[in-house]
PDB file of C-alpha atoms in Angstrom:
ATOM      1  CA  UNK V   1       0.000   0.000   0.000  1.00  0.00           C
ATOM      2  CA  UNK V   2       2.623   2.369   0.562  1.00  0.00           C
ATOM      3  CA  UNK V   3       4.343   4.689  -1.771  1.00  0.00           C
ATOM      4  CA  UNK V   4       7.279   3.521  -4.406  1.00  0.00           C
ATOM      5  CA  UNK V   5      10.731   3.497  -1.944  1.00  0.00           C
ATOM      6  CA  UNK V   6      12.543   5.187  -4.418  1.00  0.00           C
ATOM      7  CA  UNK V   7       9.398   8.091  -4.374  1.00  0.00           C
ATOM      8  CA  UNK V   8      11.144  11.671  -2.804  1.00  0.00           C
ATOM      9  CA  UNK V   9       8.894  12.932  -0.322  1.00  0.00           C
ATOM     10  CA  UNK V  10       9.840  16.611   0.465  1.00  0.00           C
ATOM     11  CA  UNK V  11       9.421  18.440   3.223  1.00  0.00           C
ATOM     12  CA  UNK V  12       9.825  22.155   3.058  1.00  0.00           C
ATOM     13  CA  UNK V  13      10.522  24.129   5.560  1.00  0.00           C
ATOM     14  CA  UNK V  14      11.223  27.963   5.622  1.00  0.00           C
ATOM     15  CA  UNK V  15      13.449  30.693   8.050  1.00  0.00           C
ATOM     16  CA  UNK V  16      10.594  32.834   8.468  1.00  0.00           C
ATOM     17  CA  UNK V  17       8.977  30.365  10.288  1.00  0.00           C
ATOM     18  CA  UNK V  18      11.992  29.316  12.523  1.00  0.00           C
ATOM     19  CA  UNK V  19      12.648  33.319  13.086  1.00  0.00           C
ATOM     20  CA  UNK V  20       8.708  33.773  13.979  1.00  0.00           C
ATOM     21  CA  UNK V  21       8.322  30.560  16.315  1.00  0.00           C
ATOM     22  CA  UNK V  22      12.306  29.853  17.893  1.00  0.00           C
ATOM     23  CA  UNK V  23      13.560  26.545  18.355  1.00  0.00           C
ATOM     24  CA  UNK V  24      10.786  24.446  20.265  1.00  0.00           C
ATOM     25  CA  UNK V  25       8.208  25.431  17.932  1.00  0.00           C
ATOM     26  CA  UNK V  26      10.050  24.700  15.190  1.00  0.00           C
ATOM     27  CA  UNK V  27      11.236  21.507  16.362  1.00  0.00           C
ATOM     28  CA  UNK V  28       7.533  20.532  16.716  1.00  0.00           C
ATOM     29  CA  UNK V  29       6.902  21.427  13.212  1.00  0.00           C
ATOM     30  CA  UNK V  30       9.941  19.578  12.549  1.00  0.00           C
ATOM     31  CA  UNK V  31       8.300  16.166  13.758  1.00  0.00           C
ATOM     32  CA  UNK V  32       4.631  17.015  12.824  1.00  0.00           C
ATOM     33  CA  UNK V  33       5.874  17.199   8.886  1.00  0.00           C
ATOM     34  CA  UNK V  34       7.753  13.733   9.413  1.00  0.00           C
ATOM     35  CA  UNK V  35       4.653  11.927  10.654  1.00  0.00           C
ATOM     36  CA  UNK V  36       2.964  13.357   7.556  1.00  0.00           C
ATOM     37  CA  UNK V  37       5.867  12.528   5.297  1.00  0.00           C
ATOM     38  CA  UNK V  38       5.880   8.954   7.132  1.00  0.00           C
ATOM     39  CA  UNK V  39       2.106   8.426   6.976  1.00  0.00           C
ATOM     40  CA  UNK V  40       2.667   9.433   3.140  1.00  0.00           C
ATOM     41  CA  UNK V  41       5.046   6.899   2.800  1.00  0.00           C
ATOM     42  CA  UNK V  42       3.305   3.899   4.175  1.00  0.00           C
ATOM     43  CA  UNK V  43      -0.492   5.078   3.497  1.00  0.00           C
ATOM     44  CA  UNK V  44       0.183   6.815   0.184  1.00  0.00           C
ATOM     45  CA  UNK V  45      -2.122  10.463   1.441  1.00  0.00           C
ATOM     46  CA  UNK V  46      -1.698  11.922   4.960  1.00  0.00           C
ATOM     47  CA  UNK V  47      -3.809  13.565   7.452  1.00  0.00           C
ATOM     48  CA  UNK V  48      -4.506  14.414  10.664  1.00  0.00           C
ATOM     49  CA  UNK V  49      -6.628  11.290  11.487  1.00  0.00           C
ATOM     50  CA  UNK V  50      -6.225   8.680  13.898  1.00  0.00           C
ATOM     51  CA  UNK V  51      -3.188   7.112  12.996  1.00  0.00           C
ATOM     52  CA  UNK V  52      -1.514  10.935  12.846  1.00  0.00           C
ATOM     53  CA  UNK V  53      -2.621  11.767  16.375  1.00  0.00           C
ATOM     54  CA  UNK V  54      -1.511   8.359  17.604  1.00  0.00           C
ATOM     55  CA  UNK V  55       1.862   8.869  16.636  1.00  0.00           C
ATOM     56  CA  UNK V  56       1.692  12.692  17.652  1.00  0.00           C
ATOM     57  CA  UNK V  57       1.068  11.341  21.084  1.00  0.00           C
ATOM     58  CA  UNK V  58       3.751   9.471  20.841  1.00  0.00           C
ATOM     59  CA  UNK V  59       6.154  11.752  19.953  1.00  0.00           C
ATOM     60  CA  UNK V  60       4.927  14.287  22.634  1.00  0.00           C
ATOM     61  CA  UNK V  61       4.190  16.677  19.111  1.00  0.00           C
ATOM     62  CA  UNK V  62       1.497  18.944  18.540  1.00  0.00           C
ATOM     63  CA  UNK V  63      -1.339  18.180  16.008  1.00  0.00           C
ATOM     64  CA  UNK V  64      -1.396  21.384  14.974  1.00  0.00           C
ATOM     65  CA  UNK V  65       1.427  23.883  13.462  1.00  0.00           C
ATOM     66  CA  UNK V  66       1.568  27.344  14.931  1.00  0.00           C
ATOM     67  CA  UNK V  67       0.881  29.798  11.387  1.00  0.00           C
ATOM     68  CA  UNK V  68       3.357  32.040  10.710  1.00  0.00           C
ATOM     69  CA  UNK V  69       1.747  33.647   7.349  1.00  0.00           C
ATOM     70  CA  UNK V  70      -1.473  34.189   6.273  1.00  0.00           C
ATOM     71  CA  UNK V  71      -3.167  31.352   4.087  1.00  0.00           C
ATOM     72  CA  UNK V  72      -4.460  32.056   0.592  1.00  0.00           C
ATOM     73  CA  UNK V  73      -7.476  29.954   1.310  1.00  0.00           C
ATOM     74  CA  UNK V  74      -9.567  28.314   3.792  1.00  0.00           C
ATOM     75  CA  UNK V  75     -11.579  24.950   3.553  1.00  0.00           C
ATOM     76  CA  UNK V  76     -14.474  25.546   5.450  1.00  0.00           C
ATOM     77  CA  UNK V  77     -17.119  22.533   6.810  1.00  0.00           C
ATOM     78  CA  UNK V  78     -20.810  23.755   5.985  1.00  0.00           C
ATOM     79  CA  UNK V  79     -21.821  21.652   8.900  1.00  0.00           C
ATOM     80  CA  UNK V  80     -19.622  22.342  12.206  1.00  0.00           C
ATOM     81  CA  UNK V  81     -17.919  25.568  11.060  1.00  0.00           C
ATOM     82  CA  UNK V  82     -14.343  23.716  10.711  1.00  0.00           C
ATOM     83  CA  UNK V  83     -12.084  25.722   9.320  1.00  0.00           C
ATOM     84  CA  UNK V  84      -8.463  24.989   7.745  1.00  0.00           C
ATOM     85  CA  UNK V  85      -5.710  27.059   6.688  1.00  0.00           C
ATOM     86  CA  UNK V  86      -4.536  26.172   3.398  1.00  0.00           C
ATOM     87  CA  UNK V  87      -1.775  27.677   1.487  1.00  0.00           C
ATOM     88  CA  UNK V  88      -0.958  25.695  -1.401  1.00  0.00           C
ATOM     89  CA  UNK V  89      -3.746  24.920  -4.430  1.00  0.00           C
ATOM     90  CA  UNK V  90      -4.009  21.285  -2.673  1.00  0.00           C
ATOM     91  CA  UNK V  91      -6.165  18.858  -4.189  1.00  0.00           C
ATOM     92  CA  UNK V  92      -9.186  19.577  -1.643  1.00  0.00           C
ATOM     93  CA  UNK V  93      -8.547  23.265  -2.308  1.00  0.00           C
ATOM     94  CA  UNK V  94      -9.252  22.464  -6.155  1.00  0.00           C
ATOM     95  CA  UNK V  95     -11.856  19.688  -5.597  1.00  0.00           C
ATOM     96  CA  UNK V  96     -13.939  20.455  -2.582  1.00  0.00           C
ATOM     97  CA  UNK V  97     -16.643  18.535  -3.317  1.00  0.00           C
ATOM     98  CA  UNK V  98     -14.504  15.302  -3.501  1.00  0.00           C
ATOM     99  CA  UNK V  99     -13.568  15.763   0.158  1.00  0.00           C
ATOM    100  CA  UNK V 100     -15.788  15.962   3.528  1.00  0.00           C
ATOM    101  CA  UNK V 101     -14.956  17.306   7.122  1.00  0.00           C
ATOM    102  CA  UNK V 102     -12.582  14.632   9.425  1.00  0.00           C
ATOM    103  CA  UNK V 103     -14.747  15.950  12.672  1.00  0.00           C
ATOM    104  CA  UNK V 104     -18.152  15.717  11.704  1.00  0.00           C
ATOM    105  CA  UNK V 105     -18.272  13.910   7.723  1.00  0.00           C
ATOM    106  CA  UNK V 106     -20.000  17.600   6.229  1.00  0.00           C
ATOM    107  CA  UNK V 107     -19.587  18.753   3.020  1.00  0.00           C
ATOM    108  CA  UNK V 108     -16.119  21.571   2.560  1.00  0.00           C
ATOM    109  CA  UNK V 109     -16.288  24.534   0.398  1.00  0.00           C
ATOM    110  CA  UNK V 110     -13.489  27.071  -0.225  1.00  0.00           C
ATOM    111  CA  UNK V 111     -13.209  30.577   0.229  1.00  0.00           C
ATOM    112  CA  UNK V 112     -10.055  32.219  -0.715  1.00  0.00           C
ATOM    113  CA  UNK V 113      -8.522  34.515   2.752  1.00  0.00           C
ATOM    114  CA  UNK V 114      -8.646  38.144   2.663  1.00  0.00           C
ATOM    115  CA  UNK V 115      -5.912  38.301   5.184  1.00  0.00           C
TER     116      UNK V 115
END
């Protein structure tokens, strides 16, 4: 099920967000971004579901990064009033529709961020 082993999974990281959050934020960052990458690896998609929070508990990491910019969009759930930050043109950020909310299964629509 997982991912090709010769498949590059990159994880980007910037110096803005080291210079806005210090070390021990960062280093959380650092680990939440490896679960993903790992989850990737084995699962072939990551998220923040159960298998992502197991392991965050695990490795004493947040399930949430701190922001340190301003997204260009949010994914919003029409049913609970989720919302997530999303910076890059993702594939739920295209598709919507093809997605639903991990908290309560609603339907997502997009709204690009003002600020």
């Amino acid at each position: 099920m997982g991912c090709n082993p010769t498949e590059e999974i990159t994880i980007s990281l910037t110096w803005d967000a080291y210079d806005s959050q210090g070390w021990e934020q960062f280093s959380s960052t650092v680990h939440h971004e490896l679960i993903h990458a790992w989850q990737y690896h084995e699962f072939g998609e990551a998220d923040h579901g159960r298998t992502f929070t197991r392991w965050t508990d695990r490795r004493d990491t947040s399930r949430h990064c701190e922001r340190f910019k301003a997204p260009n969009w949010w994914v919003i759930c029409t049913e609970c009033g989720g919302r997530l930050a999303r910076y890059q043109r993702s594939k739920v950020v295209k598709h919507p529709e093809k997605y639903s909310c991990g908290d309560c299964g609603g339907s997502l629509r997009v709204e690009e961020a003002t600020e």
